[in-house]
Amino acid sequence: MSVDFWRGFALITIFINHIPGNAFVWLTHRNYGFSDATEIFVMLAGVGAALAYLPRFRQGEAAATSFRIVQRAFQLYTIHIMLIVCCGALIAYAVTVTGDTRFFEAFRLDVLVNDTIPGLIGLATLMLQPSYLDILPLYVVLLLMSPLLLVLAARNVWLGLGASAALYLTAQLVPVQLSTFPAEGLWFLNPLCWQLLFTIGLAIGGMILNGDGVRSRVLFWAAAVYVAASAVWIVSGFNPTWNLSPVPLFAWEFSKSDLHLPRLLHVLALTYVVSHLPLERWIRQTRLLGSVAVLGRHSLPVFALGTVLAVAGQLLRALSGGGLLVDIGLIGSGLAMLFACAGVLEWNRREQEDRRHAIGPAASAR
Protein backbone atom coordinates (compact mmCIF):
# COMPACT_ATOMS: atom_id res chain seq x y z
CA MET A 1 0.00 0.00 0.00
CA SER A 2 2.87 2.41 0.71
CA VAL A 3 4.13 1.89 -2.86
CA ASP A 4 0.69 2.98 -4.11
CA PHE A 5 0.80 6.00 -1.80
CA TRP A 6 4.15 7.25 -3.09
CA ARG A 7 3.04 6.63 -6.66
CA GLY A 8 -0.06 8.75 -5.95
CA PHE A 9 2.12 11.39 -4.30
CA ALA A 10 4.27 11.52 -7.44
CA LEU A 11 1.18 11.86 -9.66
CA ILE A 12 -0.11 14.82 -7.61
CA THR A 13 3.32 16.46 -7.69
CA ILE A 14 3.72 15.95 -11.45
CA PHE A 15 0.30 17.51 -12.08
CA ILE A 16 1.11 20.59 -9.99
CA ASN A 17 4.59 21.02 -11.50
CA HIS A 18 3.24 20.67 -15.05
CA ILE A 19 1.36 23.95 -14.63
CA PRO A 20 4.46 26.17 -14.28
CA GLY A 21 4.27 29.37 -12.28
CA ASN A 22 1.19 28.45 -10.26
CA ALA A 23 1.07 29.43 -6.61
CA PHE A 24 1.33 25.84 -5.35
CA VAL A 25 4.54 24.79 -7.09
CA TRP A 26 6.57 25.90 -4.06
CA LEU A 27 4.90 23.15 -2.02
CA THR A 28 6.43 20.36 -4.11
CA HIS A 29 9.61 18.71 -2.92
CA ARG A 30 11.68 19.66 -5.97
CA ASN A 31 12.09 23.04 -4.26
CA TYR A 32 13.73 21.38 -1.26
CA GLY A 33 16.15 18.90 -2.80
CA PHE A 34 18.04 17.77 -5.88
CA SER A 35 15.42 15.37 -7.28
CA ASP A 36 11.73 15.67 -8.12
CA ALA A 37 8.65 13.53 -8.76
CA THR A 38 10.04 12.07 -11.99
CA GLU A 39 12.71 10.17 -10.06
CA ILE A 40 10.08 8.81 -7.67
CA PHE A 41 7.84 7.79 -10.57
CA VAL A 42 10.61 5.92 -12.41
CA MET A 43 11.91 4.16 -9.32
CA LEU A 44 8.40 3.04 -8.36
CA ALA A 45 7.88 1.86 -11.93
CA GLY A 46 10.80 -0.48 -11.33
CA VAL A 47 9.33 -1.60 -7.99
CA GLY A 48 5.98 -2.26 -9.66
CA ALA A 49 7.62 -4.21 -12.50
CA ALA A 50 9.43 -6.41 -9.98
CA LEU A 51 6.26 -7.11 -7.99
CA ALA A 52 4.33 -7.94 -11.16
CA TYR A 53 6.88 -9.88 -13.19
CA LEU A 54 9.89 -11.01 -11.13
CA PRO A 55 8.16 -14.03 -9.50
CA ARG A 56 7.34 -15.40 -12.96
CA PHE A 57 10.93 -14.95 -14.10
CA ARG A 58 12.08 -16.83 -11.00
CA GLN A 59 9.67 -19.64 -11.92
CA GLY A 60 11.23 -19.96 -15.38
CA GLU A 61 8.39 -18.27 -17.28
CA ALA A 62 10.65 -15.68 -18.90
CA ALA A 63 9.32 -15.97 -22.47
CA ALA A 64 5.60 -15.70 -21.64
CA THR A 65 6.22 -12.92 -19.11
CA SER A 66 8.40 -10.99 -21.56
CA PHE A 67 5.52 -11.11 -24.04
CA ARG A 68 3.22 -9.63 -21.38
CA ILE A 69 5.76 -6.87 -20.76
CA VAL A 70 5.87 -6.05 -24.48
CA GLN A 71 2.07 -5.90 -24.48
CA ARG A 72 2.20 -3.46 -21.57
CA ALA A 73 4.79 -1.34 -23.38
CA PHE A 74 2.52 -1.23 -26.44
CA GLN A 75 -0.37 -0.12 -24.22
CA LEU A 76 1.76 2.74 -22.90
CA TYR A 77 2.79 3.59 -26.46
CA THR A 78 -0.84 3.89 -27.60
CA ILE A 79 -1.74 6.01 -24.55
CA HIS A 80 1.22 8.30 -25.32
CA ILE A 81 -0.02 8.80 -28.90
CA MET A 82 -3.53 9.45 -27.57
CA LEU A 83 -2.17 12.06 -25.14
CA ILE A 84 -0.34 13.90 -27.91
CA VAL A 85 -3.55 13.95 -29.97
CA CYS A 86 -5.71 15.16 -27.05
CA CYS A 87 -3.21 17.77 -25.85
CA GLY A 88 -2.54 18.83 -29.45
CA ALA A 89 -6.28 19.38 -29.93
CA LEU A 90 -6.42 21.60 -26.82
CA ILE A 91 -3.44 23.63 -28.02
CA ALA A 92 -4.90 23.91 -31.53
CA TYR A 93 -8.14 25.21 -30.04
CA ALA A 94 -6.21 27.86 -28.09
CA VAL A 95 -4.43 28.88 -31.30
CA THR A 96 -7.77 29.05 -33.13
CA VAL A 97 -9.30 31.27 -30.46
CA THR A 98 -6.32 33.60 -30.05
CA GLY A 99 -4.58 33.38 -33.41
CA ASP A 100 -1.31 33.03 -31.48
CA THR A 101 0.77 30.19 -32.97
CA ARG A 102 3.35 30.55 -30.22
CA PHE A 103 1.32 28.02 -28.23
CA PHE A 104 2.54 25.35 -30.68
CA GLU A 105 6.13 26.49 -30.15
CA ALA A 106 5.78 26.51 -26.35
CA PHE A 107 4.80 22.84 -26.36
CA ARG A 108 7.26 21.92 -29.16
CA LEU A 109 4.43 20.85 -31.46
CA ASP A 110 5.20 23.43 -34.14
CA VAL A 111 7.27 20.88 -36.07
CA LEU A 112 4.22 18.61 -36.35
CA VAL A 113 2.17 21.51 -37.73
CA ASN A 114 4.80 23.02 -40.02
CA ASP A 115 6.42 19.79 -41.25
CA THR A 116 3.64 17.25 -40.93
CA ILE A 117 5.00 14.23 -42.80
CA PRO A 118 8.35 14.01 -40.94
CA GLY A 119 6.46 15.01 -37.81
CA LEU A 120 4.18 11.97 -38.14
CA ILE A 121 7.27 9.76 -38.46
CA GLY A 122 8.66 11.30 -35.28
CA LEU A 123 5.30 10.82 -33.57
CA ALA A 124 5.12 7.13 -34.47
CA THR A 125 8.73 6.41 -33.47
CA LEU A 126 8.62 8.35 -30.16
CA MET A 127 11.30 10.66 -31.55
CA LEU A 128 8.90 13.61 -31.47
CA GLN A 129 9.18 14.85 -27.89
CA PRO A 130 6.58 17.51 -27.00
CA SER A 131 7.05 19.42 -23.78
CA TYR A 132 5.53 17.75 -20.69
CA LEU A 133 4.91 14.54 -22.68
CA ASP A 134 8.30 12.86 -22.33
CA ILE A 135 7.75 10.53 -19.36
CA LEU A 136 5.80 7.78 -21.14
CA PRO A 137 8.37 7.38 -23.98
CA LEU A 138 11.01 6.87 -21.28
CA TYR A 139 8.78 4.33 -19.55
CA VAL A 140 8.17 2.45 -22.84
CA VAL A 141 11.92 2.10 -23.43
CA LEU A 142 12.54 1.02 -19.83
CA LEU A 143 9.83 -1.63 -20.08
CA LEU A 144 11.32 -2.97 -23.30
CA MET A 145 14.69 -3.19 -21.53
CA SER A 146 13.21 -4.81 -18.43
CA PRO A 147 13.06 -8.48 -19.60
CA LEU A 148 16.85 -8.57 -19.78
CA LEU A 149 17.14 -6.77 -16.45
CA LEU A 150 14.64 -9.16 -14.88
CA VAL A 151 16.51 -12.20 -16.21
CA LEU A 152 19.68 -10.91 -14.55
CA ALA A 153 17.84 -9.95 -11.35
CA ALA A 154 16.19 -13.38 -11.17
CA ARG A 155 19.64 -14.98 -11.23
CA ASN A 156 21.36 -12.52 -8.91
CA VAL A 157 20.22 -9.02 -8.00
CA TRP A 158 23.82 -7.78 -7.88
CA LEU A 159 24.35 -9.07 -11.40
CA GLY A 160 21.45 -6.98 -12.63
CA LEU A 161 22.57 -3.90 -10.71
CA GLY A 162 26.14 -4.32 -11.95
CA ALA A 163 25.11 -4.54 -15.59
CA SER A 164 22.81 -1.55 -15.19
CA ALA A 165 25.51 0.52 -13.46
CA ALA A 166 27.97 -0.33 -16.24
CA LEU A 167 25.49 0.93 -18.85
CA TYR A 168 24.88 4.07 -16.77
CA LEU A 169 28.61 4.83 -16.58
CA THR A 170 29.06 4.18 -20.29
CA ALA A 171 26.22 6.54 -21.17
CA GLN A 172 27.67 9.21 -18.87
CA LEU A 173 31.28 8.98 -20.03
CA VAL A 174 30.89 8.43 -23.78
CA PRO A 175 28.20 10.10 -23.73
CA VAL A 176 25.31 8.30 -25.45
CA GLN A 177 21.85 9.81 -26.00
CA LEU A 178 18.75 9.21 -28.15
CA SER A 179 18.02 11.81 -30.84
CA THR A 180 14.73 13.53 -31.60
CA PHE A 181 13.17 13.80 -35.06
CA PRO A 182 12.38 15.75 -37.17
CA ALA A 183 13.66 18.61 -35.00
CA GLU A 184 17.33 18.14 -34.22
CA GLY A 185 17.89 17.53 -30.55
CA LEU A 186 18.06 14.90 -27.82
CA TRP A 187 15.54 13.16 -25.62
CA PHE A 188 15.04 15.22 -22.49
CA LEU A 189 15.14 12.06 -20.31
CA ASN A 190 17.98 9.78 -21.40
CA PRO A 191 16.76 6.15 -21.01
CA LEU A 192 20.33 4.80 -20.93
CA CYS A 193 20.95 6.77 -17.75
CA TRP A 194 17.51 6.52 -16.16
CA GLN A 195 17.49 2.74 -16.50
CA LEU A 196 19.77 2.55 -13.44
CA LEU A 197 17.09 4.08 -11.22
CA PHE A 198 14.51 1.73 -12.76
CA THR A 199 16.82 -1.24 -12.03
CA ILE A 200 17.30 -0.07 -8.44
CA GLY A 201 13.50 -0.08 -8.23
CA LEU A 202 13.53 -3.67 -9.51
CA ALA A 203 16.01 -4.57 -6.75
CA ILE A 204 13.83 -2.89 -4.11
CA GLY A 205 10.81 -4.77 -5.43
CA GLY A 206 12.78 -8.02 -5.20
CA MET A 207 13.62 -7.23 -1.57
CA ILE A 208 9.94 -6.60 -0.84
CA LEU A 209 9.04 -9.98 -2.38
CA ASN A 210 11.74 -11.69 -0.30
CA GLY A 211 10.74 -9.90 2.89
CA ASP A 212 14.23 -8.44 3.12
CA GLY A 213 15.23 -4.99 4.29
CA VAL A 214 18.29 -2.87 4.90
CA ARG A 215 18.36 -1.41 8.40
CA SER A 216 21.43 0.55 9.38
CA ARG A 217 21.58 3.45 11.82
CA VAL A 218 24.71 4.77 10.09
CA LEU A 219 23.08 4.60 6.67
CA PHE A 220 19.90 6.26 7.96
CA TRP A 221 21.75 9.23 9.42
CA ALA A 222 23.96 9.55 6.35
CA ALA A 223 20.83 9.63 4.17
CA ALA A 224 19.11 12.11 6.50
CA VAL A 225 22.13 14.44 6.46
CA TYR A 226 22.28 14.29 2.64
CA VAL A 227 18.55 15.09 2.35
CA ALA A 228 18.89 17.99 4.80
CA ALA A 229 22.03 19.34 3.11
CA SER A 230 20.38 19.25 -0.32
CA ALA A 231 17.38 21.15 1.09
CA VAL A 232 19.66 23.87 2.48
CA TRP A 233 21.54 23.98 -0.85
CA ILE A 234 18.38 24.50 -2.91
CA VAL A 235 16.52 26.81 -0.52
CA SER A 236 19.56 29.06 -0.03
CA GLY A 237 20.01 29.41 -3.79
CA PHE A 238 23.62 28.28 -3.52
CA ASN A 239 25.06 28.31 -7.04
CA PRO A 240 28.79 27.49 -7.02
CA THR A 241 30.94 28.21 -10.04
CA TRP A 242 33.64 25.68 -9.27
CA ASN A 243 35.00 23.25 -11.85
CA LEU A 244 35.92 19.85 -10.44
CA SER A 245 37.55 18.51 -13.60
CA PRO A 246 39.00 15.99 -14.21
CA VAL A 247 36.25 14.46 -12.03
CA PRO A 248 33.53 13.40 -14.52
CA LEU A 249 30.73 15.93 -14.91
CA PHE A 250 27.97 13.51 -13.89
CA ALA A 251 29.54 13.10 -10.44
CA TRP A 252 29.01 16.72 -9.39
CA GLU A 253 26.56 18.39 -11.81
CA PHE A 254 22.74 18.25 -11.45
CA SER A 255 21.45 17.42 -14.93
CA LYS A 256 17.99 15.87 -14.89
CA SER A 257 18.27 14.70 -18.49
CA ASP A 258 21.17 12.35 -17.73
CA LEU A 259 20.24 11.72 -14.08
CA HIS A 260 23.52 12.95 -12.66
CA LEU A 261 24.76 11.37 -9.47
CA PRO A 262 23.62 14.05 -6.94
CA ARG A 263 20.02 13.62 -8.15
CA LEU A 264 20.26 9.83 -8.07
CA LEU A 265 21.72 9.83 -4.55
CA HIS A 266 19.06 12.28 -3.37
CA VAL A 267 16.09 10.16 -4.40
CA LEU A 268 17.74 7.06 -2.88
CA ALA A 269 18.50 8.90 0.37
CA LEU A 270 14.96 10.32 0.49
CA THR A 271 13.53 6.85 -0.12
CA TYR A 272 15.61 5.34 2.67
CA VAL A 273 14.61 8.05 5.16
CA VAL A 274 10.86 7.87 4.45
CA SER A 275 10.97 4.05 4.48
CA HIS A 276 11.44 4.31 8.24
CA LEU A 277 8.10 6.08 8.66
CA PRO A 278 5.09 4.02 9.88
CA LEU A 279 3.35 4.85 6.61
CA GLU A 280 1.25 1.68 6.34
CA ARG A 281 -0.41 2.44 9.68
CA TRP A 282 -0.97 6.08 8.76
CA ILE A 283 -2.60 5.10 5.45
CA ARG A 284 -4.99 2.70 7.18
CA GLN A 285 -5.91 5.29 9.81
CA THR A 286 -6.15 8.42 7.62
CA ARG A 287 -8.73 8.66 4.84
CA LEU A 288 -6.79 11.32 2.88
CA LEU A 289 -3.61 9.23 2.78
CA GLY A 290 -5.68 6.23 1.75
CA SER A 291 -7.18 8.27 -1.09
CA VAL A 292 -3.68 9.15 -2.29
CA ALA A 293 -2.87 5.43 -2.31
CA VAL A 294 -5.96 4.84 -4.48
CA LEU A 295 -4.56 7.38 -6.95
CA GLY A 296 -1.35 5.36 -7.16
CA ARG A 297 -3.23 2.08 -7.55
CA HIS A 298 -4.69 3.42 -10.81
CA SER A 299 -1.60 5.32 -11.85
CA LEU A 300 -1.80 5.02 -15.64
CA PRO A 301 -5.32 6.43 -16.24
CA VAL A 302 -4.76 9.03 -13.51
CA PHE A 303 -1.46 10.06 -15.10
CA ALA A 304 -3.10 10.34 -18.53
CA LEU A 305 -5.96 12.46 -17.19
CA GLY A 306 -3.55 14.59 -15.18
CA THR A 307 -1.44 15.25 -18.28
CA VAL A 308 -4.44 16.50 -20.26
CA LEU A 309 -5.66 18.59 -17.32
CA ALA A 310 -2.19 20.09 -16.82
CA VAL A 311 -1.96 21.18 -20.46
CA ALA A 312 -5.49 22.61 -20.24
CA GLY A 313 -4.46 24.37 -17.02
CA GLN A 314 -1.42 25.91 -18.70
CA LEU A 315 -3.57 27.23 -21.53
CA LEU A 316 -6.29 28.58 -19.23
CA ARG A 317 -3.70 30.23 -17.03
CA ALA A 318 -2.04 31.88 -20.03
CA LEU A 319 -5.36 33.07 -21.48
CA SER A 320 -6.70 34.37 -18.16
CA GLY A 321 -3.48 36.05 -17.01
CA GLY A 322 -3.11 33.82 -13.97
CA GLY A 323 -3.39 34.96 -10.36
CA LEU A 324 -4.01 33.27 -7.03
CA LEU A 325 -7.74 32.68 -7.55
CA VAL A 326 -7.10 31.17 -10.99
CA ASP A 327 -4.42 28.92 -9.52
CA ILE A 328 -6.71 27.79 -6.70
CA GLY A 329 -9.42 26.99 -9.23
CA LEU A 330 -7.11 25.14 -11.63
CA ILE A 331 -5.22 23.09 -9.05
CA GLY A 332 -8.27 22.45 -6.86
CA SER A 333 -10.56 21.36 -9.70
CA GLY A 334 -7.79 19.34 -11.34
CA LEU A 335 -6.99 17.40 -8.18
CA ALA A 336 -10.71 16.86 -7.54
CA MET A 337 -11.08 15.31 -11.00
CA LEU A 338 -8.03 13.08 -10.46
CA PHE A 339 -9.39 11.81 -7.14
CA ALA A 340 -12.84 11.33 -8.68
CA CYS A 341 -11.34 9.34 -11.56
CA ALA A 342 -9.39 7.13 -9.15
CA GLY A 343 -12.47 6.69 -6.96
CA VAL A 344 -14.60 5.49 -9.86
CA LEU A 345 -11.89 3.09 -11.02
CA GLU A 346 -11.47 1.75 -7.49
CA TRP A 347 -15.22 1.23 -7.16
CA ASN A 348 -15.25 -0.64 -10.47
CA ARG A 349 -12.29 -2.78 -9.34
CA ARG A 350 -14.03 -3.77 -6.13
CA GLU A 351 -17.28 -4.51 -7.96
CA GLN A 352 -15.45 -6.84 -10.31
CA GLU A 353 -13.68 -8.57 -7.41
CA ASP A 354 -16.98 -9.05 -5.58
CA ARG A 355 -18.53 -10.46 -8.75
CA ARG A 356 -15.66 -12.93 -9.19
CA HIS A 357 -15.93 -14.03 -5.57
CA ALA A 358 -19.68 -14.52 -5.98
CA ILE A 359 -19.27 -16.53 -9.18
CA GLY A 360 -16.56 -18.77 -7.66
CA PRO A 361 -18.70 -20.45 -4.94
CA ALA A 362 -21.66 -20.69 -7.33
CA ALA A 363 -19.56 -22.46 -9.94
CA SER A 364 -18.08 -24.86 -7.40
CA ALA A 365 -21.58 -25.68 -6.07
CA ARG A 366 -22.54 -27.05 -9.47
XYZ file of C-alpha atoms in Angstrom:
366
model
C 0.000 0.000 0.000
C 2.867 2.413 0.714
C 4.129 1.886 -2.859
C 0.694 2.979 -4.109
C 0.799 5.997 -1.796
C 4.146 7.247 -3.091
C 3.038 6.627 -6.661
C -0.057 8.748 -5.955
C 2.118 11.385 -4.303
C 4.267 11.518 -7.439
C 1.179 11.865 -9.660
C -0.109 14.822 -7.611
C 3.321 16.459 -7.695
C 3.724 15.952 -11.451
C 0.296 17.508 -12.076
C 1.114 20.588 -9.987
C 4.586 21.017 -11.503
C 3.242 20.669 -15.050
C 1.361 23.949 -14.628
C 4.457 26.166 -14.280
C 4.268 29.367 -12.283
C 1.189 28.449 -10.255
C 1.067 29.428 -6.611
C 1.327 25.839 -5.353
C 4.544 24.791 -7.088
C 6.574 25.904 -4.057
C 4.897 23.148 -2.016
C 6.426 20.357 -4.111
C 9.607 18.710 -2.923
C 11.680 19.657 -5.974
C 12.091 23.039 -4.263
C 13.735 21.376 -1.264
C 16.153 18.898 -2.800
C 18.041 17.774 -5.878
C 15.418 15.366 -7.278
C 11.728 15.674 -8.115
C 8.654 13.526 -8.763
C 10.040 12.071 -11.992
C 12.707 10.175 -10.058
C 10.084 8.808 -7.671
C 7.840 7.795 -10.568
C 10.606 5.924 -12.413
C 11.909 4.155 -9.318
C 8.396 3.044 -8.356
C 7.879 1.858 -11.931
C 10.798 -0.481 -11.330
C 9.327 -1.595 -7.993
C 5.978 -2.256 -9.664
C 7.623 -4.212 -12.496
C 9.429 -6.411 -9.977
C 6.258 -7.111 -7.989
C 4.325 -7.938 -11.163
C 6.881 -9.880 -13.191
C 9.886 -11.007 -11.126
C 8.160 -14.031 -9.496
C 7.337 -15.400 -12.961
C 10.926 -14.954 -14.101
C 12.079 -16.830 -11.000
C 9.672 -19.644 -11.925
C 11.233 -19.963 -15.375
C 8.385 -18.267 -17.284
C 10.654 -15.675 -18.897
C 9.315 -15.975 -22.470
C 5.601 -15.701 -21.639
C 6.216 -12.923 -19.106
C 8.398 -10.989 -21.561
C 5.517 -11.109 -24.039
C 3.216 -9.625 -21.384
C 5.759 -6.871 -20.757
C 5.871 -6.048 -24.482
C 2.073 -5.895 -24.480
C 2.203 -3.464 -21.570
C 4.792 -1.343 -23.380
C 2.524 -1.226 -26.442
C -0.375 -0.121 -24.223
C 1.762 2.738 -22.901
C 2.788 3.592 -26.462
C -0.840 3.894 -27.598
C -1.737 6.014 -24.552
C 1.218 8.300 -25.317
C -0.022 8.800 -28.895
C -3.526 9.450 -27.572
C -2.173 12.059 -25.136
C -0.343 13.898 -27.907
C -3.552 13.945 -29.972
C -5.706 15.158 -27.052
C -3.212 17.768 -25.850
C -2.545 18.831 -29.450
C -6.275 19.383 -29.930
C -6.420 21.599 -26.825
C -3.441 23.629 -28.022
C -4.899 23.907 -31.529
C -8.144 25.211 -30.042
C -6.206 27.855 -28.090
C -4.428 28.875 -31.302
C -7.771 29.048 -33.129
C -9.299 31.268 -30.459
C -6.324 33.604 -30.048
C -4.581 33.376 -33.414
C -1.308 33.032 -31.482
C 0.770 30.190 -32.975
C 3.351 30.546 -30.218
C 1.323 28.018 -28.229
C 2.537 25.354 -30.678
C 6.127 26.487 -30.153
C 5.775 26.514 -26.348
C 4.805 22.836 -26.363
C 7.259 21.917 -29.155
C 4.433 20.850 -31.461
C 5.199 23.435 -34.139
C 7.269 20.882 -36.070
C 4.218 18.605 -36.349
C 2.174 21.511 -37.731
C 4.804 23.018 -40.024
C 6.424 19.791 -41.253
C 3.640 17.254 -40.928
C 5.003 14.228 -42.799
C 8.350 14.007 -40.944
C 6.456 15.005 -37.805
C 4.184 11.968 -38.137
C 7.272 9.758 -38.459
C 8.656 11.296 -35.283
C 5.296 10.817 -33.565
C 5.116 7.128 -34.470
C 8.731 6.406 -33.475
C 8.624 8.348 -30.161
C 11.300 10.660 -31.551
C 8.904 13.608 -31.466
C 9.179 14.851 -27.887
C 6.577 17.510 -27.000
C 7.051 19.419 -23.776
C 5.531 17.747 -20.686
C 4.913 14.537 -22.685
C 8.300 12.862 -22.334
C 7.747 10.527 -19.363
C 5.799 7.777 -21.139
C 8.369 7.384 -23.978
C 11.010 6.873 -21.283
C 8.776 4.325 -19.551
C 8.174 2.451 -22.840
C 11.920 2.098 -23.435
C 12.539 1.020 -19.834
C 9.831 -1.631 -20.075
C 11.322 -2.966 -23.302
C 14.689 -3.193 -21.528
C 13.206 -4.812 -18.434
C 13.063 -8.477 -19.602
C 16.849 -8.573 -19.781
C 17.145 -6.765 -16.451
C 14.637 -9.162 -14.885
C 16.511 -12.197 -16.213
C 19.676 -10.914 -14.552
C 17.843 -9.945 -11.350
C 16.191 -13.380 -11.170
C 19.644 -14.982 -11.228
C 21.365 -12.523 -8.910
C 20.218 -9.020 -7.999
C 23.822 -7.775 -7.878
C 24.354 -9.067 -11.403
C 21.445 -6.979 -12.635
C 22.570 -3.902 -10.710
C 26.144 -4.317 -11.947
C 25.114 -4.541 -15.590
C 22.809 -1.551 -15.190
C 25.508 0.521 -13.456
C 27.970 -0.328 -16.238
C 25.492 0.929 -18.852
C 24.882 4.071 -16.768
C 28.613 4.828 -16.576
C 29.062 4.178 -20.291
C 26.220 6.542 -21.166
C 27.667 9.212 -18.869
C 31.280 8.976 -20.029
C 30.889 8.432 -23.784
C 28.200 10.098 -23.729
C 25.309 8.303 -25.454
C 21.849 9.814 -26.004
C 18.754 9.214 -28.149
C 18.021 11.809 -30.838
C 14.734 13.526 -31.599
C 13.170 13.804 -35.059
C 12.383 15.753 -37.174
C 13.657 18.615 -34.999
C 17.325 18.136 -34.215
C 17.886 17.533 -30.551
C 18.058 14.904 -27.824
C 15.536 13.158 -25.617
C 15.042 15.220 -22.490
C 15.145 12.061 -20.315
C 17.976 9.775 -21.400
C 16.763 6.146 -21.014
C 20.332 4.796 -20.927
C 20.948 6.774 -17.746
C 17.505 6.522 -16.163
C 17.491 2.736 -16.496
C 19.774 2.548 -13.439
C 17.091 4.079 -11.219
C 14.515 1.728 -12.761
C 16.818 -1.236 -12.028
C 17.301 -0.074 -8.443
C 13.500 -0.081 -8.229
C 13.529 -3.671 -9.506
C 16.014 -4.566 -6.754
C 13.829 -2.890 -4.113
C 10.805 -4.773 -5.431
C 12.779 -8.020 -5.201
C 13.624 -7.230 -1.574
C 9.935 -6.602 -0.839
C 9.045 -9.980 -2.379
C 11.743 -11.689 -0.302
C 10.742 -9.897 2.887
C 14.227 -8.439 3.116
C 15.234 -4.993 4.287
C 18.292 -2.871 4.895
C 18.359 -1.415 8.398
C 21.428 0.552 9.378
C 21.581 3.452 11.816
C 24.710 4.775 10.094
C 23.082 4.597 6.668
C 19.902 6.255 7.961
C 21.752 9.229 9.424
C 23.960 9.553 6.346
C 20.830 9.627 4.171
C 19.114 12.112 6.500
C 22.126 14.437 6.457
C 22.279 14.287 2.643
C 18.551 15.090 2.348
C 18.892 17.988 4.800
C 22.027 19.342 3.106
C 20.376 19.247 -0.322
C 17.381 21.145 1.089
C 19.657 23.868 2.476
C 21.536 23.977 -0.847
C 18.376 24.505 -2.912
C 16.518 26.813 -0.518
C 19.557 29.057 -0.032
C 20.008 29.414 -3.792
C 23.618 28.277 -3.520
C 25.065 28.312 -7.043
C 28.786 27.490 -7.023
C 30.936 28.208 -10.035
C 33.637 25.683 -9.274
C 34.997 23.253 -11.848
C 35.922 19.849 -10.438
C 37.547 18.513 -13.599
C 39.005 15.990 -14.213
C 36.253 14.464 -12.031
C 33.530 13.396 -14.520
C 30.726 15.931 -14.908
C 27.975 13.507 -13.888
C 29.538 13.100 -10.436
C 29.008 16.719 -9.387
C 26.561 18.391 -11.813
C 22.742 18.247 -11.449
C 21.447 17.423 -14.932
C 17.987 15.870 -14.886
C 18.271 14.704 -18.491
C 21.174 12.354 -17.730
C 20.243 11.720 -14.082
C 23.517 12.954 -12.663
C 24.762 11.365 -9.466
C 23.620 14.052 -6.944
C 20.024 13.622 -8.148
C 20.262 9.828 -8.071
C 21.719 9.829 -4.550
C 19.064 12.276 -3.372
C 16.086 10.155 -4.404
C 17.735 7.065 -2.881
C 18.495 8.903 0.369
C 14.959 10.320 0.491
C 13.531 6.845 -0.119
C 15.608 5.341 2.672
C 14.610 8.049 5.158
C 10.861 7.866 4.453
C 10.967 4.047 4.476
C 11.442 4.310 8.242
C 8.099 6.078 8.659
C 5.089 4.022 9.878
C 3.348 4.853 6.614
C 1.249 1.675 6.342
C -0.414 2.437 9.683
C -0.971 6.077 8.756
C -2.597 5.098 5.446
C -4.990 2.695 7.183
C -5.914 5.292 9.811
C -6.151 8.422 7.617
C -8.731 8.663 4.838
C -6.788 11.317 2.884
C -3.611 9.229 2.776
C -5.685 6.233 1.753
C -7.181 8.266 -1.092
C -3.684 9.152 -2.290
C -2.868 5.425 -2.311
C -5.958 4.837 -4.476
C -4.562 7.379 -6.954
C -1.355 5.364 -7.162
C -3.229 2.080 -7.550
C -4.691 3.424 -10.811
C -1.599 5.325 -11.853
C -1.795 5.024 -15.645
C -5.320 6.433 -16.235
C -4.761 9.034 -13.509
C -1.458 10.061 -15.101
C -3.104 10.337 -18.530
C -5.964 12.460 -17.193
C -3.549 14.589 -15.176
C -1.437 15.247 -18.277
C -4.437 16.497 -20.260
C -5.661 18.593 -17.317
C -2.187 20.089 -16.818
C -1.965 21.177 -20.465
C -5.490 22.608 -20.235
C -4.457 24.368 -17.025
C -1.415 25.912 -18.699
C -3.572 27.231 -21.528
C -6.290 28.579 -19.234
C -3.705 30.234 -17.032
C -2.044 31.878 -20.035
C -5.356 33.066 -21.478
C -6.700 34.375 -18.159
C -3.482 36.050 -17.009
C -3.112 33.816 -13.966
C -3.385 34.960 -10.360
C -4.013 33.266 -7.028
C -7.738 32.683 -7.548
C -7.101 31.172 -10.986
C -4.418 28.918 -9.522
C -6.711 27.790 -6.701
C -9.419 26.988 -9.232
C -7.108 25.137 -11.631
C -5.220 23.092 -9.047
C -8.275 22.447 -6.863
C -10.563 21.365 -9.698
C -7.793 19.341 -11.338
C -6.992 17.396 -8.177
C -10.708 16.861 -7.538
C -11.076 15.308 -11.003
C -8.028 13.083 -10.459
C -9.387 11.808 -7.135
C -12.843 11.331 -8.678
C -11.342 9.342 -11.559
C -9.388 7.126 -9.154
C -12.466 6.688 -6.955
C -14.604 5.490 -9.862
C -11.892 3.091 -11.018
C -11.474 1.745 -7.485
C -15.224 1.234 -7.165
C -15.252 -0.641 -10.467
C -12.292 -2.781 -9.340
C -14.033 -3.774 -6.133
C -17.283 -4.510 -7.963
C -15.447 -6.842 -10.315
C -13.678 -8.565 -7.414
C -16.979 -9.055 -5.579
C -18.529 -10.465 -8.753
C -15.661 -12.927 -9.191
C -15.935 -14.029 -5.570
C -19.676 -14.519 -5.977
C -19.269 -16.531 -9.183
C -16.560 -18.774 -7.659
C -18.701 -20.452 -4.944
C -21.660 -20.689 -7.326
C -19.562 -22.461 -9.939
C -18.081 -24.856 -7.397
C -21.576 -25.678 -6.068
C -22.542 -27.047 -9.472
